[in-house]
mmCIF file with all atom_site columns, C-alpha atoms in Angstrom:
data_model
loop_
_atom_site.group_PDB
_atom_site.id
_atom_site.type_symbol
_atom_site.label_atom_id
_atom_site.label_alt_id
_atom_site.label_comp_id
_atom_site.label_asym_id
_atom_site.label_entity_id
_atom_site.label_seq_id
_atom_site.pdbx_PDB_ins_code
_atom_site.Cartn_x
_atom_site.Cartn_y
_atom_site.Cartn_z
_atom_site.occupancy
_atom_site.B_iso_or_equiv
_atom_site.pdbx_formal_charge
_atom_site.auth_seq_id
_atom_site.auth_comp_id
_atom_site.auth_asym_id
_atom_site.auth_atom_id
_atom_site.pdbx_PDB_model_num
ATOM 1   C CA . UNK A 1 1   ? 0.000   0.000  0.000   1.00 36.00 ? 229 UNK A CA 1
ATOM 2   C CA . UNK A 1 2   ? 1.491   3.335  -1.024  1.00 41.00 ? 230 UNK A CA 1
ATOM 3   C CA . UNK A 1 3   ? 1.055   6.519  0.966   1.00 50.00 ? 231 UNK A CA 1
ATOM 4   C CA . UNK A 1 4   ? -1.619  8.599  -0.715  1.00 52.00 ? 232 UNK A CA 1
ATOM 5   C CA . UNK A 1 5   ? -1.232  11.650 1.483   1.00 66.00 ? 233 UNK A CA 1
ATOM 6   C CA . UNK A 1 6   ? -4.728  11.098 2.857   1.00 79.00 ? 234 UNK A CA 1
ATOM 7   C CA . UNK A 1 7   ? -4.660  8.386  5.519   1.00 81.00 ? 235 UNK A CA 1
ATOM 8   C CA . UNK A 1 8   ? -3.990  9.459  9.097   1.00 86.00 ? 236 UNK A CA 1
ATOM 9   C CA . UNK A 1 9   ? -4.638  8.372  12.652  1.00 88.00 ? 237 UNK A CA 1
ATOM 10  C CA . UNK A 1 10  ? -6.109  10.006 15.746  1.00 92.00 ? 238 UNK A CA 1
ATOM 11  C CA . UNK A 1 11  ? -4.517  9.830  19.199  1.00 93.00 ? 239 UNK A CA 1
ATOM 12  C CA . UNK A 1 12  ? -6.508  10.966 22.278  1.00 91.00 ? 240 UNK A CA 1
ATOM 13  C CA . UNK A 1 13  ? -4.840  13.269 24.793  1.00 88.00 ? 241 UNK A CA 1
ATOM 14  C CA . UNK A 1 14  ? -6.383  11.162 27.571  1.00 90.00 ? 242 UNK A CA 1
ATOM 15  C CA . UNK A 1 15  ? -3.457  8.796  26.939  1.00 92.00 ? 243 UNK A CA 1
ATOM 16  C CA . UNK A 1 16  ? -1.249  11.541 28.495  1.00 93.00 ? 244 UNK A CA 1
ATOM 17  C CA . UNK A 1 17  ? 1.711   10.641 26.276  1.00 94.00 ? 245 UNK A CA 1
ATOM 18  C CA . UNK A 1 18  ? 2.355   10.474 22.529  1.00 93.00 ? 246 UNK A CA 1
ATOM 19  C CA . UNK A 1 19  ? 5.145   7.916  22.902  1.00 92.00 ? 247 UNK A CA 1
ATOM 20  C CA . UNK A 1 20  ? 3.107   4.839  21.842  1.00 91.00 ? 248 UNK A CA 1
ATOM 21  C CA . UNK A 1 21  ? 1.925   6.701  18.734  1.00 89.00 ? 249 UNK A CA 1
ATOM 22  C CA . UNK A 1 22  ? 5.441   6.435  17.314  1.00 88.00 ? 250 UNK A CA 1
ATOM 23  C CA . UNK A 1 23  ? 4.925   2.708  16.714  1.00 84.00 ? 251 UNK A CA 1
ATOM 24  C CA . UNK A 1 24  ? 2.507   3.492  13.896  1.00 83.00 ? 252 UNK A CA 1
ATOM 25  C CA . UNK A 1 25  ? 5.202   5.453  12.040  1.00 82.00 ? 253 UNK A CA 1
ATOM 26  C CA . UNK A 1 26  ? 8.502   3.721  12.827  1.00 76.00 ? 254 UNK A CA 1
ATOM 27  C CA . UNK A 1 27  ? 10.756  3.492  9.743   1.00 69.00 ? 255 UNK A CA 1
ATOM 28  C CA . UNK A 1 28  ? 11.292  0.002  8.432   1.00 64.00 ? 256 UNK A CA 1
ATOM 29  C CA . UNK A 1 29  ? 8.036   -1.363 9.745   1.00 57.00 ? 257 UNK A CA 1
ATOM 30  C CA . UNK A 1 30  ? 6.337   -3.897 7.490   1.00 52.00 ? 258 UNK A CA 1
ATOM 31  C CA . UNK A 1 31  ? 2.904   -3.005 8.793   1.00 54.00 ? 259 UNK A CA 1
ATOM 32  C CA . UNK A 1 32  ? 0.407   -1.887 6.173   1.00 54.00 ? 260 UNK A CA 1
ATOM 33  C CA . UNK A 1 33  ? -0.584  0.950  8.477   1.00 56.00 ? 261 UNK A CA 1
ATOM 34  C CA . UNK A 1 34  ? 2.960   2.304  8.673   1.00 56.00 ? 262 UNK A CA 1
ATOM 35  C CA . UNK A 1 35  ? 3.215   2.210  4.899   1.00 60.00 ? 263 UNK A CA 1
ATOM 36  C CA . UNK A 1 36  ? -0.018  4.150  4.437   1.00 72.00 ? 264 UNK A CA 1
ATOM 37  C CA . UNK A 1 37  ? -0.329  6.598  7.338   1.00 79.00 ? 265 UNK A CA 1
ATOM 38  C CA . UNK A 1 38  ? 1.196   10.019 6.793   1.00 86.00 ? 266 UNK A CA 1
ATOM 39  C CA . UNK A 1 39  ? -0.402  12.339 9.373   1.00 91.00 ? 267 UNK A CA 1
ATOM 40  C CA . UNK A 1 40  ? -1.973  12.374 12.825  1.00 93.00 ? 268 UNK A CA 1
ATOM 41  C CA . UNK A 1 41  ? -4.119  14.551 15.066  1.00 94.00 ? 269 UNK A CA 1
ATOM 42  C CA . UNK A 1 42  ? -5.215  14.573 18.700  1.00 94.00 ? 270 UNK A CA 1
ATOM 43  C CA . UNK A 1 43  ? -8.173  17.016 18.780  1.00 94.00 ? 271 UNK A CA 1
ATOM 44  C CA . UNK A 1 44  ? -5.845  19.801 19.965  1.00 94.00 ? 272 UNK A CA 1
ATOM 45  C CA . UNK A 1 45  ? -3.941  22.800 18.608  1.00 94.00 ? 273 UNK A CA 1
ATOM 46  C CA . UNK A 1 46  ? -0.521  21.331 19.310  1.00 92.00 ? 274 UNK A CA 1
ATOM 47  C CA . UNK A 1 47  ? 0.806   17.805 19.104  1.00 91.00 ? 275 UNK A CA 1
ATOM 48  C CA . UNK A 1 48  ? 2.086   17.571 22.696  1.00 87.00 ? 276 UNK A CA 1
ATOM 49  C CA . UNK A 1 49  ? 0.462   20.434 24.633  1.00 83.00 ? 277 UNK A CA 1
ATOM 50  C CA . UNK A 1 50  ? -1.975  18.217 26.557  1.00 90.00 ? 278 UNK A CA 1
ATOM 51  C CA . UNK A 1 51  ? 0.196   15.105 26.708  1.00 92.00 ? 279 UNK A CA 1
ATOM 52  C CA . UNK A 1 52  ? 2.478   15.888 29.683  1.00 93.00 ? 280 UNK A CA 1
ATOM 53  C CA . UNK A 1 53  ? 4.095   12.446 29.885  1.00 95.00 ? 281 UNK A CA 1
ATOM 54  C CA . UNK A 1 54  ? 5.464   12.593 26.336  1.00 94.00 ? 282 UNK A CA 1
ATOM 55  C CA . UNK A 1 55  ? 9.230   12.018 26.162  1.00 94.00 ? 283 UNK A CA 1
ATOM 56  C CA . UNK A 1 56  ? 10.797  15.482 25.665  1.00 92.00 ? 284 UNK A CA 1
ATOM 57  C CA . UNK A 1 57  ? 12.875  14.512 22.622  1.00 92.00 ? 285 UNK A CA 1
ATOM 58  C CA . UNK A 1 58  ? 10.198  12.378 20.930  1.00 93.00 ? 286 UNK A CA 1
ATOM 59  C CA . UNK A 1 59  ? 10.099  12.994 17.180  1.00 90.00 ? 287 UNK A CA 1
ATOM 60  C CA . UNK A 1 60  ? 7.318   11.688 14.934  1.00 89.00 ? 288 UNK A CA 1
ATOM 61  C CA . UNK A 1 61  ? 8.330   12.311 11.343  1.00 87.00 ? 289 UNK A CA 1
ATOM 62  C CA . UNK A 1 62  ? 4.883   12.861 9.807   1.00 89.00 ? 290 UNK A CA 1
ATOM 63  C CA . UNK A 1 63  ? 2.540   15.821 9.647   1.00 92.00 ? 291 UNK A CA 1
ATOM 64  C CA . UNK A 1 64  ? 0.525   16.833 12.695  1.00 94.00 ? 292 UNK A CA 1
ATOM 65  C CA . UNK A 1 65  ? -2.777  18.530 11.807  1.00 95.00 ? 293 UNK A CA 1
ATOM 66  C CA . UNK A 1 66  ? -4.159  20.858 14.510  1.00 95.00 ? 294 UNK A CA 1
ATOM 67  C CA . UNK A 1 67  ? -7.820  21.194 15.449  1.00 96.00 ? 295 UNK A CA 1
ATOM 68  C CA . UNK A 1 68  ? -9.851  23.956 17.054  1.00 96.00 ? 296 UNK A CA 1
ATOM 69  C CA . UNK A 1 69  ? -11.998 21.734 19.273  1.00 96.00 ? 297 UNK A CA 1
ATOM 70  C CA . UNK A 1 70  ? -14.745 24.322 19.873  1.00 96.00 ? 298 UNK A CA 1
ATOM 71  C CA . UNK A 1 71  ? -15.139 28.115 19.568  1.00 94.00 ? 299 UNK A CA 1
ATOM 72  C CA . UNK A 1 72  ? -13.984 28.708 23.147  1.00 93.00 ? 300 UNK A CA 1
ATOM 73  C CA . UNK A 1 73  ? -10.639 27.080 22.280  1.00 93.00 ? 301 UNK A CA 1
ATOM 74  C CA . UNK A 1 74  ? -9.814  29.905 19.877  1.00 92.00 ? 302 UNK A CA 1
ATOM 75  C CA . UNK A 1 75  ? -8.241  31.944 22.665  1.00 88.00 ? 303 UNK A CA 1
ATOM 76  C CA . UNK A 1 76  ? -6.900  29.334 25.074  1.00 88.00 ? 304 UNK A CA 1
ATOM 77  C CA . UNK A 1 77  ? -3.279  29.381 26.258  1.00 86.00 ? 305 UNK A CA 1
ATOM 78  C CA . UNK A 1 78  ? -1.953  26.882 23.730  1.00 89.00 ? 306 UNK A CA 1
ATOM 79  C CA . UNK A 1 79  ? -0.088  27.838 20.565  1.00 89.00 ? 307 UNK A CA 1
ATOM 80  C CA . UNK A 1 80  ? -1.271  26.602 17.198  1.00 91.00 ? 308 UNK A CA 1
ATOM 81  C CA . UNK A 1 81  ? 1.083   24.068 15.615  1.00 90.00 ? 309 UNK A CA 1
ATOM 82  C CA . UNK A 1 82  ? 2.850   25.610 12.635  1.00 88.00 ? 310 UNK A CA 1
ATOM 83  C CA . UNK A 1 83  ? 3.621   23.990 9.300   1.00 89.00 ? 311 UNK A CA 1
ATOM 84  C CA . UNK A 1 84  ? 0.369   22.063 8.814   1.00 92.00 ? 312 UNK A CA 1
ATOM 85  C CA . UNK A 1 85  ? -1.358  21.834 5.436   1.00 91.00 ? 313 UNK A CA 1
ATOM 86  C CA . UNK A 1 86  ? -4.815  21.874 7.060   1.00 93.00 ? 314 UNK A CA 1
ATOM 87  C CA . UNK A 1 87  ? -6.625  23.279 10.075  1.00 95.00 ? 315 UNK A CA 1
ATOM 88  C CA . UNK A 1 88  ? -9.478  21.128 11.374  1.00 95.00 ? 316 UNK A CA 1
ATOM 89  C CA . UNK A 1 89  ? -12.720 22.806 12.410  1.00 93.00 ? 317 UNK A CA 1
ATOM 90  C CA . UNK A 1 90  ? -14.834 22.039 15.466  1.00 96.00 ? 318 UNK A CA 1
ATOM 91  C CA . UNK A 1 91  ? -15.209 18.512 16.819  1.00 96.00 ? 319 UNK A CA 1
ATOM 92  C CA . UNK A 1 92  ? -18.769 17.108 16.845  1.00 96.00 ? 320 UNK A CA 1
ATOM 93  C CA . UNK A 1 93  ? -20.492 20.413 17.703  1.00 97.00 ? 321 UNK A CA 1
ATOM 94  C CA . UNK A 1 94  ? -23.861 18.658 17.404  1.00 96.00 ? 322 UNK A CA 1
ATOM 95  C CA . UNK A 1 95  ? -23.011 16.129 20.148  1.00 94.00 ? 323 UNK A CA 1
ATOM 96  C CA . UNK A 1 96  ? -24.597 16.489 23.607  1.00 91.00 ? 324 UNK A CA 1
ATOM 97  C CA . UNK A 1 97  ? -22.033 14.463 25.599  1.00 90.00 ? 325 UNK A CA 1
ATOM 98  C CA . UNK A 1 98  ? -19.561 16.848 27.345  1.00 88.00 ? 326 UNK A CA 1
ATOM 99  C CA . UNK A 1 99  ? -17.055 13.993 27.655  1.00 84.00 ? 327 UNK A CA 1
ATOM 100 C CA . UNK A 1 100 ? -16.460 13.988 23.907  1.00 86.00 ? 328 UNK A CA 1
ATOM 101 C CA . UNK A 1 101 ? -17.521 17.394 22.594  1.00 92.00 ? 329 UNK A CA 1
ATOM 102 C CA . UNK A 1 102 ? -18.724 20.903 23.355  1.00 95.00 ? 330 UNK A CA 1
ATOM 103 C CA . UNK A 1 103 ? -22.293 21.128 22.098  1.00 96.00 ? 331 UNK A CA 1
ATOM 104 C CA . UNK A 1 104 ? -22.448 24.310 20.041  1.00 96.00 ? 332 UNK A CA 1
ATOM 105 C CA . UNK A 1 105 ? -25.272 26.018 18.208  1.00 96.00 ? 333 UNK A CA 1
ATOM 106 C CA . UNK A 1 106 ? -24.885 26.750 14.519  1.00 94.00 ? 334 UNK A CA 1
ATOM 107 C CA . UNK A 1 107 ? -25.016 30.490 15.247  1.00 92.00 ? 335 UNK A CA 1
ATOM 108 C CA . UNK A 1 108 ? -22.226 30.313 17.853  1.00 94.00 ? 336 UNK A CA 1
ATOM 109 C CA . UNK A 1 109 ? -20.083 28.113 15.630  1.00 94.00 ? 337 UNK A CA 1
ATOM 110 C CA . UNK A 1 110 ? -20.509 30.454 12.670  1.00 91.00 ? 338 UNK A CA 1
ATOM 111 C CA . UNK A 1 111 ? -19.729 33.525 14.756  1.00 88.00 ? 339 UNK A CA 1
ATOM 112 C CA . UNK A 1 112 ? -16.314 32.071 15.622  1.00 91.00 ? 340 UNK A CA 1
ATOM 113 C CA . UNK A 1 113 ? -15.544 30.757 12.153  1.00 91.00 ? 341 UNK A CA 1
ATOM 114 C CA . UNK A 1 114 ? -14.137 34.009 10.784  1.00 85.00 ? 342 UNK A CA 1
ATOM 115 C CA . UNK A 1 115 ? -11.684 34.204 13.714  1.00 88.00 ? 343 UNK A CA 1
ATOM 116 C CA . UNK A 1 116 ? -10.803 30.546 13.247  1.00 90.00 ? 344 UNK A CA 1
ATOM 117 C CA . UNK A 1 117 ? -9.986  31.140 9.584   1.00 87.00 ? 345 UNK A CA 1
ATOM 118 C CA . UNK A 1 118 ? -7.592  33.950 10.567  1.00 86.00 ? 346 UNK A CA 1
ATOM 119 C CA . UNK A 1 119 ? -5.428  31.441 12.449  1.00 87.00 ? 347 UNK A CA 1
ATOM 120 C CA . UNK A 1 120 ? -4.182  29.987 9.173   1.00 82.00 ? 348 UNK A CA 1
ATOM 121 C CA . UNK A 1 121 ? -0.618  31.051 8.453   1.00 74.00 ? 349 UNK A CA 1
ATOM 122 C CA . UNK A 1 122 ? -1.348  31.411 4.718   1.00 75.00 ? 350 UNK A CA 1
ATOM 123 C CA . UNK A 1 123 ? -4.311  31.069 2.385   1.00 68.00 ? 351 UNK A CA 1
ATOM 124 C CA . UNK A 1 124 ? -2.752  27.819 1.189   1.00 80.00 ? 352 UNK A CA 1
ATOM 125 C CA . UNK A 1 125 ? -3.673  26.123 4.477   1.00 88.00 ? 353 UNK A CA 1
ATOM 126 C CA . UNK A 1 126 ? -6.957  24.284 3.939   1.00 89.00 ? 354 UNK A CA 1
ATOM 127 C CA . UNK A 1 127 ? -9.718  24.994 6.439   1.00 89.00 ? 355 UNK A CA 1
ATOM 128 C CA . UNK A 1 128 ? -11.712 21.823 7.188   1.00 92.00 ? 356 UNK A CA 1
ATOM 129 C CA . UNK A 1 129 ? -15.396 22.094 8.074   1.00 92.00 ? 357 UNK A CA 1
ATOM 130 C CA . UNK A 1 130 ? -16.754 21.063 11.502  1.00 95.00 ? 358 UNK A CA 1
ATOM 131 C CA . UNK A 1 131 ? -16.945 17.289 11.965  1.00 94.00 ? 359 UNK A CA 1
ATOM 132 C CA . UNK A 1 132 ? -20.482 16.454 13.060  1.00 95.00 ? 360 UNK A CA 1
ATOM 133 C CA . UNK A 1 133 ? -21.202 13.207 14.868  1.00 94.00 ? 361 UNK A CA 1
ATOM 134 C CA . UNK A 1 134 ? -24.582 12.456 13.297  1.00 93.00 ? 362 UNK A CA 1
ATOM 135 C CA . UNK A 1 135 ? -26.679 15.581 12.677  1.00 95.00 ? 363 UNK A CA 1
ATOM 136 C CA . UNK A 1 136 ? -26.297 16.324 8.975   1.00 92.00 ? 364 UNK A CA 1
ATOM 137 C CA . UNK A 1 137 ? -28.899 19.084 9.291   1.00 94.00 ? 365 UNK A CA 1
ATOM 138 C CA . UNK A 1 138 ? -26.523 20.917 11.656  1.00 95.00 ? 366 UNK A CA 1
ATOM 139 C CA . UNK A 1 139 ? -23.852 20.902 8.961   1.00 92.00 ? 367 UNK A CA 1
ATOM 140 C CA . UNK A 1 140 ? -26.288 21.900 6.222   1.00 91.00 ? 368 UNK A CA 1
ATOM 141 C CA . UNK A 1 141 ? -27.343 24.868 8.334   1.00 91.00 ? 369 UNK A CA 1
ATOM 142 C CA . UNK A 1 142 ? -23.798 25.915 9.155   1.00 89.00 ? 370 UNK A CA 1
ATOM 143 C CA . UNK A 1 143 ? -22.513 27.424 5.912   1.00 77.00 ? 371 UNK A CA 1
ATOM 144 C CA . UNK A 1 144 ? -25.359 29.889 5.308   1.00 62.00 ? 372 UNK A CA 1
ATOM 145 C CA . UNK A 1 145 ? -24.874 31.235 8.829   1.00 69.00 ? 373 UNK A CA 1
ATOM 146 C CA . UNK A 1 146 ? -21.233 32.212 8.357   1.00 70.00 ? 374 UNK A CA 1
ATOM 147 C CA . UNK A 1 147 ? -21.280 35.994 8.785   1.00 70.00 ? 375 UNK A CA 1
ATOM 148 C CA . UNK A 1 148 ? -21.118 37.980 5.515   1.00 71.00 ? 376 UNK A CA 1
ATOM 149 C CA . UNK A 1 149 ? -18.560 40.742 4.954   1.00 73.00 ? 377 UNK A CA 1
ATOM 150 C CA . UNK A 1 150 ? -19.196 43.687 7.256   1.00 77.00 ? 378 UNK A CA 1
ATOM 151 C CA . UNK A 1 151 ? -18.279 46.372 4.712   1.00 84.00 ? 379 UNK A CA 1
ATOM 152 C CA . UNK A 1 152 ? -17.601 46.860 1.024   1.00 83.00 ? 380 UNK A CA 1
ATOM 153 C CA . UNK A 1 153 ? -14.054 47.832 1.989   1.00 87.00 ? 381 UNK A CA 1
ATOM 154 C CA . UNK A 1 154 ? -13.486 44.298 3.308   1.00 85.00 ? 382 UNK A CA 1
ATOM 155 C CA . UNK A 1 155 ? -14.536 42.852 -0.039  1.00 86.00 ? 383 UNK A CA 1
ATOM 156 C CA . UNK A 1 156 ? -12.463 45.455 -1.891  1.00 86.00 ? 384 UNK A CA 1
ATOM 157 C CA . UNK A 1 157 ? -9.382  44.502 0.147   1.00 87.00 ? 385 UNK A CA 1
ATOM 158 C CA . UNK A 1 158 ? -9.956  40.821 -0.557  1.00 85.00 ? 386 UNK A CA 1
ATOM 159 C CA . UNK A 1 159 ? -10.446 41.525 -4.261  1.00 85.00 ? 387 UNK A CA 1
ATOM 160 C CA . UNK A 1 160 ? -7.108  43.333 -4.356  1.00 87.00 ? 388 UNK A CA 1
ATOM 161 C CA . UNK A 1 161 ? -5.295  40.462 -2.647  1.00 88.00 ? 389 UNK A CA 1
ATOM 162 C CA . UNK A 1 162 ? -7.003  37.779 -4.734  1.00 87.00 ? 390 UNK A CA 1
ATOM 163 C CA . UNK A 1 163 ? -6.495  39.430 -8.113  1.00 87.00 ? 391 UNK A CA 1
ATOM 164 C CA . UNK A 1 164 ? -2.850  40.194 -7.297  1.00 90.00 ? 392 UNK A CA 1
ATOM 165 C CA . UNK A 1 165 ? -2.293  36.496 -6.630  1.00 88.00 ? 393 UNK A CA 1
ATOM 166 C CA . UNK A 1 166 ? -4.191  35.513 -9.778  1.00 89.00 ? 394 UNK A CA 1
ATOM 167 C CA . UNK A 1 167 ? -2.192  37.980 -11.900 1.00 91.00 ? 395 UNK A CA 1
ATOM 168 C CA . UNK A 1 168 ? 1.142   36.751 -10.564 1.00 91.00 ? 396 UNK A CA 1
ATOM 169 C CA . UNK A 1 169 ? 0.448   32.993 -10.756 1.00 91.00 ? 397 UNK A CA 1
ATOM 170 C CA . UNK A 1 170 ? 1.651   31.517 -14.054 1.00 92.00 ? 398 UNK A CA 1
ATOM 171 C CA . UNK A 1 171 ? -0.716  28.555 -14.220 1.00 90.00 ? 399 UNK A CA 1
ATOM 172 C CA . UNK A 1 172 ? -3.780  30.813 -13.943 1.00 89.00 ? 400 UNK A CA 1
ATOM 173 C CA . UNK A 1 173 ? -4.507  31.743 -17.564 1.00 89.00 ? 401 UNK A CA 1
ATOM 174 C CA . UNK A 1 174 ? -7.789  33.665 -17.144 1.00 88.00 ? 402 UNK A CA 1
ATOM 175 C CA . UNK A 1 175 ? -10.191 34.696 -14.386 1.00 83.00 ? 403 UNK A CA 1
ATOM 176 C CA . UNK A 1 176 ? -13.429 36.691 -14.161 1.00 81.00 ? 404 UNK A CA 1
ATOM 177 C CA . UNK A 1 177 ? -14.987 38.474 -11.184 1.00 82.00 ? 405 UNK A CA 1
ATOM 178 C CA . UNK A 1 178 ? -18.687 37.704 -10.672 1.00 83.00 ? 406 UNK A CA 1
ATOM 179 C CA . UNK A 1 179 ? -20.869 40.745 -10.046 1.00 83.00 ? 407 UNK A CA 1
ATOM 180 C CA . UNK A 1 180 ? -21.401 42.506 -13.377 1.00 83.00 ? 408 UNK A CA 1
ATOM 181 C CA . UNK A 1 181 ? -25.224 42.473 -13.246 1.00 84.00 ? 409 UNK A CA 1
ATOM 182 C CA . UNK A 1 182 ? -28.001 45.059 -13.015 1.00 86.00 ? 410 UNK A CA 1
ATOM 183 C CA . UNK A 1 183 ? -30.855 42.967 -11.620 1.00 89.00 ? 411 UNK A CA 1
ATOM 184 C CA . UNK A 1 184 ? -30.087 41.896 -7.997  1.00 86.00 ? 412 UNK A CA 1
ATOM 185 C CA . UNK A 1 185 ? -31.848 38.580 -8.686  1.00 86.00 ? 413 UNK A CA 1
ATOM 186 C CA . UNK A 1 186 ? -29.036 37.718 -11.067 1.00 85.00 ? 414 UNK A CA 1
ATOM 187 C CA . UNK A 1 187 ? -26.546 37.779 -8.206  1.00 82.00 ? 415 UNK A CA 1
ATOM 188 C CA . UNK A 1 188 ? -28.059 34.432 -7.119  1.00 79.00 ? 416 UNK A CA 1
ATOM 189 C CA . UNK A 1 189 ? -27.239 34.939 -3.460  1.00 75.00 ? 417 UNK A CA 1
ATOM 190 C CA . UNK A 1 190 ? -23.824 36.570 -3.894  1.00 79.00 ? 418 UNK A CA 1
ATOM 191 C CA . UNK A 1 191 ? -23.477 39.518 -1.515  1.00 83.00 ? 419 UNK A CA 1
ATOM 192 C CA . UNK A 1 192 ? -24.267 42.944 -3.069  1.00 86.00 ? 420 UNK A CA 1
ATOM 193 C CA . UNK A 1 193 ? -20.821 44.149 -1.957  1.00 87.00 ? 421 UNK A CA 1
ATOM 194 C CA . UNK A 1 194 ? -19.484 42.180 -4.959  1.00 85.00 ? 422 UNK A CA 1
ATOM 195 C CA . UNK A 1 195 ? -21.435 44.282 -7.461  1.00 86.00 ? 423 UNK A CA 1
ATOM 196 C CA . UNK A 1 196 ? -19.480 45.794 -10.344 1.00 85.00 ? 424 UNK A CA 1
ATOM 197 C CA . UNK A 1 197 ? -22.618 47.464 -11.767 1.00 86.00 ? 425 UNK A CA 1
ATOM 198 C CA . UNK A 1 198 ? -25.660 49.001 -10.103 1.00 87.00 ? 426 UNK A CA 1
ATOM 199 C CA . UNK A 1 199 ? -29.345 48.635 -11.019 1.00 88.00 ? 427 UNK A CA 1
ATOM 200 C CA . UNK A 1 200 ? -29.164 51.640 -13.351 1.00 89.00 ? 428 UNK A CA 1
ATOM 201 C CA . UNK A 1 201 ? -26.365 50.029 -15.358 1.00 83.00 ? 429 UNK A CA 1
ATOM 202 C CA . UNK A 1 202 ? -23.648 52.283 -13.970 1.00 85.00 ? 430 UNK A CA 1
ATOM 203 C CA . UNK A 1 203 ? -20.265 50.837 -13.020 1.00 84.00 ? 431 UNK A CA 1
ATOM 204 C CA . UNK A 1 204 ? -19.800 50.895 -9.240  1.00 83.00 ? 432 UNK A CA 1
ATOM 205 C CA . UNK A 1 205 ? -16.898 52.389 -7.322  1.00 80.00 ? 433 UNK A CA 1
ATOM 206 C CA . UNK A 1 206 ? -15.906 48.816 -6.405  1.00 74.00 ? 434 UNK A CA 1
ATOM 207 C CA . UNK A 1 207 ? -13.963 48.550 -9.670  1.00 64.00 ? 435 UNK A CA 1
#
C-alpha cells in the first residue's frame, strides 16, 4: 500500500503521552498501516500540549494537523502548531455528551468561524469544516450562517489580494470576477458588496 497523502490516525490526549503513537510510524516497519499513514491529530492545537508524559525529545516524522476543538478554544493558552497543510474545524459540535464534545449552536459556531480562519498562516492552508457526529442538518445549516462581509471595503481589500495572486500565478490563464449584473436577482445569493454594476447600469466604485 502506497502513501496517498490522505490516511492518518487520531490519538486521544487522555493517553497523556504520545510515545506509543510512534509505533505506527517507525521506519522500516512492514505493517500496512505504517506504509499508508502520513499524518496524525489529537483534537488539539498542538501535538504535545496536553500530553504531559510525552518524552521530551520524541520525534514523529509525519505531519501533525491541529484542530480547534470548539469556539472557546480559539483563545486558550496553547499555541497553534505551525507547518500544517490543514486546520481542522470544530469537533462534533452537534453532540450532547460533554465527555467527547462541546455542544455548540450553529449560530455560535458560525460567529467564531471568521476568527478561526484567521489562524491559518497562509491562504494555502486548507480549512476543514466542523466534523459532526450524526446531525447532517446541523452541517447543512452551518454554511449559510457564516457571517457575511461587514463592509464593502473588506470585499475590496480581498479583491485586491485575490487578483494580485491571480495575476502573478503563471498557471492561472484567465479569471473573471462575478458581479457585473443590473438585476439583484441575477446575483443568485452573492453579496451585493461584490457588485461591479448598479441597477441603473452604472459601473460601481468597487472597480
